[in-house]
Amino acid sequence: MPALTLRNAIPADATRCYEIEISAYEGDEAATLEKITTRIALYPQGFLILEVDGQVVGFINGGCAHDVVMSDEAFKELVGHAADAPNVVIMSVVVDPAHQGKGYATQLMTAFVQRMRGMGKETIHLMCKEQHVPLYTRMGYQYVQPSASDHGGMAWHEMVMTL
C-alpha cells in the first residue's frame, strides 16, 4: 500500500506541478510555470499537494474572492485574490496521468473541501468540462451554468459547493 501525504505546496514544488499540469491538461488550458509559481507564493494555503511514496503526483489549487467571476482570466494569476474572502475558486485539480484512476483526485478534493471548511470559507467554485459535471455533482457541487469563459479555446461549465 503506497504512503499518501497531503500538504501545502512550497516554492520547490512549482516545476513538478507544472510537469503534471502540462501532462494532464490540453494545450492552452494548462497553467504556465509562472502562474503555478505565483499561486504557490501568494496562497500556499490554497495549494494542496498529494505525494505518493514521497513523489508529488497531483495537486489542487485555488484563490479566494469576495465576488466570483468565473470568466476572469486575470484571477488565474491571483489578481483580485483576497485570502480572507469567503469564496474559493478552484483553478486546477490534476493528477499525473501515470497515477490516474486510483481515486487520488477524489482524495485531493475531499481534503481540500475539509480544509476550506476549516478556514471558514462559504463556497467553492470551479469550472469543468461537460464530461466532468457528473463527477463533481457526486462530490456535492451544484451545476450553475455554461461559462462565459473560453479558457484554452474550450467550453466550460460552472459549478459551486456551499460549505
mmCIF file of C-alpha atoms in Angstrom:
data_model
loop_
_atom_site.group_PDB
_atom_site.id
_atom_site.type_symbol
_atom_site.label_atom_id
_atom_site.label_comp_id
_atom_site.label_asym_id
_atom_site.label_seq_id
_atom_site.Cartn_x
_atom_site.Cartn_y
_atom_site.Cartn_z
ATOM 1 C CA MET A 1 0.000 0.000 0.000
ATOM 2 C CA PRO A 2 1.552 3.320 -1.040
ATOM 3 C CA ALA A 3 2.120 6.016 1.569
ATOM 4 C CA LEU A 4 -0.082 9.051 0.753
ATOM 5 C CA THR A 5 0.744 12.510 2.083
ATOM 6 C CA LEU A 6 -1.289 15.701 1.695
ATOM 7 C CA ARG A 7 0.466 19.003 2.357
ATOM 8 C CA ASN A 8 0.576 22.650 1.310
ATOM 9 C CA ALA A 9 2.794 23.477 -1.636
ATOM 10 C CA ILE A 10 6.205 25.089 -1.240
ATOM 11 C CA PRO A 11 8.119 27.032 -3.918
ATOM 12 C CA ALA A 12 10.296 23.995 -4.721
ATOM 13 C CA ASP A 13 7.128 22.133 -5.898
ATOM 14 C CA ALA A 14 6.442 24.516 -8.792
ATOM 15 C CA THR A 15 8.420 22.706 -11.501
ATOM 16 C CA ARG A 16 6.971 19.265 -10.679
ATOM 17 C CA CYS A 17 3.446 20.720 -10.538
ATOM 18 C CA TYR A 18 3.994 22.336 -13.929
ATOM 19 C CA GLU A 19 5.138 18.981 -15.373
ATOM 20 C CA ILE A 20 1.942 17.352 -14.094
ATOM 21 C CA GLU A 21 -0.209 20.248 -15.310
ATOM 22 C CA ILE A 22 1.074 20.088 -18.907
ATOM 23 C CA SER A 23 0.874 16.275 -18.977
ATOM 24 C CA ALA A 24 -2.771 16.206 -17.910
ATOM 25 C CA TYR A 25 -4.350 19.314 -19.480
ATOM 26 C CA GLU A 26 -4.716 20.024 -23.163
ATOM 27 C CA GLY A 27 -2.814 22.844 -24.862
ATOM 28 C CA ASP A 28 -3.630 26.327 -23.641
ATOM 29 C CA GLU A 29 -5.800 25.144 -20.761
ATOM 30 C CA ALA A 30 -2.678 24.215 -18.753
ATOM 31 C CA ALA A 31 -1.338 26.854 -16.392
ATOM 32 C CA THR A 32 2.133 28.192 -17.092
ATOM 33 C CA LEU A 33 5.037 27.640 -14.721
ATOM 34 C CA GLU A 34 4.809 31.342 -13.878
ATOM 35 C CA LYS A 35 1.134 31.047 -12.877
ATOM 36 C CA ILE A 36 1.825 27.975 -10.753
ATOM 37 C CA THR A 37 4.761 29.712 -9.062
ATOM 38 C CA THR A 38 2.577 32.756 -8.358
ATOM 39 C CA ARG A 39 -0.229 30.625 -6.907
ATOM 40 C CA ILE A 40 2.175 28.868 -4.540
ATOM 41 C CA ALA A 41 3.826 32.138 -3.477
ATOM 42 C CA LEU A 42 0.623 34.108 -2.914
ATOM 43 C CA TYR A 43 -1.677 31.475 -1.422
ATOM 44 C CA PRO A 44 0.066 28.263 -0.309
ATOM 45 C CA GLN A 45 -2.913 27.515 1.984
ATOM 46 C CA GLY A 46 -4.981 27.065 -1.182
ATOM 47 C CA PHE A 47 -2.430 24.870 -2.974
ATOM 48 C CA LEU A 48 -2.686 21.269 -1.776
ATOM 49 C CA ILE A 49 -0.116 18.681 -2.904
ATOM 50 C CA LEU A 50 -0.612 14.891 -2.966
ATOM 51 C CA GLU A 51 2.509 12.775 -2.608
ATOM 52 C CA VAL A 52 2.655 9.028 -3.113
ATOM 53 C CA ASP A 53 5.703 7.440 -1.500
ATOM 54 C CA GLY A 54 7.354 10.871 -1.361
ATOM 55 C CA GLN A 55 6.720 11.774 -5.028
ATOM 56 C CA VAL A 56 4.361 14.631 -5.989
ATOM 57 C CA VAL A 57 1.662 13.036 -8.158
ATOM 58 C CA GLY A 58 -1.165 15.568 -8.001
ATOM 59 C CA PHE A 59 -2.436 18.842 -6.692
ATOM 60 C CA ILE A 60 -5.389 21.165 -6.357
ATOM 61 C CA ASN A 61 -5.143 24.934 -6.149
ATOM 62 C CA GLY A 62 -7.353 27.950 -5.881
ATOM 63 C CA GLY A 63 -7.722 31.505 -4.712
ATOM 64 C CA CYS A 64 -10.342 33.457 -2.790
ATOM 65 C CA ALA A 65 -12.643 36.254 -3.892
ATOM 66 C CA HIS A 66 -15.381 38.403 -2.425
ATOM 67 C CA ASP A 67 -17.218 38.450 -5.764
ATOM 68 C CA VAL A 68 -16.689 35.433 -8.003
ATOM 69 C CA VAL A 69 -16.460 35.981 -11.753
ATOM 70 C CA MET A 70 -15.533 32.614 -13.221
ATOM 71 C CA SER A 71 -14.573 34.051 -16.613
ATOM 72 C CA ASP A 72 -11.996 36.440 -15.075
ATOM 73 C CA GLU A 73 -8.721 35.291 -16.674
ATOM 74 C CA ALA A 74 -6.606 37.635 -14.525
ATOM 75 C CA PHE A 75 -7.784 35.786 -11.405
ATOM 76 C CA LYS A 76 -5.841 32.729 -12.599
ATOM 77 C CA GLU A 77 -2.754 34.754 -11.655
ATOM 78 C CA LEU A 78 -4.474 35.667 -8.363
ATOM 79 C CA VAL A 79 -5.171 39.234 -9.462
ATOM 80 C CA GLY A 80 -8.009 40.228 -7.121
ATOM 81 C CA HIS A 81 -7.342 37.328 -4.721
ATOM 82 C CA ALA A 82 -8.068 38.096 -1.059
ATOM 83 C CA ALA A 83 -7.099 35.365 1.416
ATOM 84 C CA ASP A 84 -9.835 36.484 3.830
ATOM 85 C CA ALA A 85 -12.618 36.355 1.203
ATOM 86 C CA PRO A 86 -15.354 33.781 1.808
ATOM 87 C CA ASN A 87 -15.480 32.274 -1.695
ATOM 88 C CA VAL A 88 -12.879 29.855 -3.052
ATOM 89 C CA VAL A 89 -12.260 29.448 -6.783
ATOM 90 C CA ILE A 90 -10.504 26.225 -7.807
ATOM 91 C CA MET A 91 -8.145 26.668 -10.741
ATOM 92 C CA SER A 92 -6.614 23.202 -11.128
ATOM 93 C CA VAL A 93 -7.385 19.702 -9.950
ATOM 94 C CA VAL A 94 -4.810 17.467 -11.571
ATOM 95 C CA VAL A 95 -3.205 14.060 -11.131
ATOM 96 C CA ASP A 96 -0.242 12.757 -13.110
ATOM 97 C CA PRO A 97 -1.675 10.546 -15.901
ATOM 98 C CA ALA A 98 0.505 7.654 -14.659
ATOM 99 C CA HIS A 99 -1.424 7.785 -11.356
ATOM 100 C CA GLN A 100 -4.947 8.455 -12.597
ATOM 101 C CA GLY A 101 -7.775 6.025 -11.923
ATOM 102 C CA LYS A 102 -6.694 5.383 -8.334
ATOM 103 C CA GLY A 103 -9.098 7.782 -6.620
ATOM 104 C CA TYR A 104 -6.427 10.396 -5.948
ATOM 105 C CA ALA A 105 -8.399 13.301 -7.436
ATOM 106 C CA THR A 106 -11.318 12.467 -5.145
ATOM 107 C CA GLN A 107 -8.985 12.294 -2.137
ATOM 108 C CA LEU A 108 -7.481 15.649 -3.071
ATOM 109 C CA MET A 109 -10.900 17.235 -3.489
ATOM 110 C CA THR A 110 -12.219 15.796 -0.217
ATOM 111 C CA ALA A 111 -9.200 17.058 1.723
ATOM 112 C CA PHE A 112 -9.374 20.465 0.020
ATOM 113 C CA VAL A 113 -13.060 20.871 0.896
ATOM 114 C CA GLN A 114 -12.360 19.917 4.521
ATOM 115 C CA ARG A 115 -9.525 22.442 4.721
ATOM 116 C CA MET A 116 -11.637 25.218 3.222
ATOM 117 C CA ARG A 117 -14.456 24.440 5.678
ATOM 118 C CA GLY A 118 -11.914 24.576 8.490
ATOM 119 C CA MET A 119 -10.823 28.021 7.270
ATOM 120 C CA GLY A 120 -14.431 29.258 7.453
ATOM 121 C CA LYS A 121 -14.973 29.576 3.696
ATOM 122 C CA GLU A 122 -18.584 29.702 2.480
ATOM 123 C CA THR A 123 -18.472 28.436 -1.104
ATOM 124 C CA ILE A 124 -16.157 26.662 -3.523
ATOM 125 C CA HIS A 125 -16.489 27.427 -7.240
ATOM 126 C CA LEU A 126 -14.976 25.586 -10.186
ATOM 127 C CA MET A 127 -15.219 25.266 -13.945
ATOM 128 C CA CYS A 128 -15.063 21.914 -15.648
ATOM 129 C CA LYS A 129 -15.621 20.266 -18.995
ATOM 130 C CA GLU A 130 -19.005 18.727 -19.667
ATOM 131 C CA GLN A 131 -17.805 15.149 -19.102
ATOM 132 C CA HIS A 132 -16.778 16.036 -15.524
ATOM 133 C CA VAL A 133 -20.106 17.580 -14.453
ATOM 134 C CA PRO A 134 -21.491 14.233 -13.132
ATOM 135 C CA LEU A 135 -18.302 13.604 -11.120
ATOM 136 C CA TYR A 136 -18.453 16.977 -9.405
ATOM 137 C CA THR A 137 -22.200 16.574 -8.855
ATOM 138 C CA ARG A 138 -21.482 13.325 -6.975
ATOM 139 C CA MET A 139 -18.927 15.223 -4.870
ATOM 140 C CA GLY A 140 -21.608 17.699 -3.776
ATOM 141 C CA TYR A 141 -21.248 20.502 -6.322
ATOM 142 C CA GLN A 142 -24.297 22.030 -7.967
ATOM 143 C CA TYR A 143 -24.426 22.973 -11.621
ATOM 144 C CA VAL A 144 -24.678 26.735 -12.154
ATOM 145 C CA GLN A 145 -24.466 27.438 -15.895
ATOM 146 C CA PRO A 146 -22.369 27.169 -19.030
ATOM 147 C CA SER A 147 -19.424 29.517 -18.516
ATOM 148 C CA ALA A 148 -18.700 32.658 -20.481
ATOM 149 C CA SER A 149 -15.026 31.642 -20.271
ATOM 150 C CA ASP A 150 -13.365 30.278 -23.358
ATOM 151 C CA HIS A 151 -10.151 29.448 -21.491
ATOM 152 C CA GLY A 152 -7.918 27.321 -23.701
ATOM 153 C CA GLY A 153 -10.475 27.639 -26.512
ATOM 154 C CA MET A 154 -12.812 25.157 -24.802
ATOM 155 C CA ALA A 155 -16.344 25.079 -23.451
ATOM 156 C CA TRP A 156 -16.625 25.154 -19.660
ATOM 157 C CA HIS A 157 -19.360 24.655 -17.077
ATOM 158 C CA GLU A 158 -19.562 26.480 -13.759
ATOM 159 C CA MET A 159 -20.301 24.609 -10.554
ATOM 160 C CA VAL A 160 -20.497 25.603 -6.883
ATOM 161 C CA MET A 161 -20.495 23.901 -3.492
ATOM 162 C CA THR A 162 -21.958 25.635 -0.445
ATOM 163 C CA LEU A 163 -19.945 24.749 2.658
#
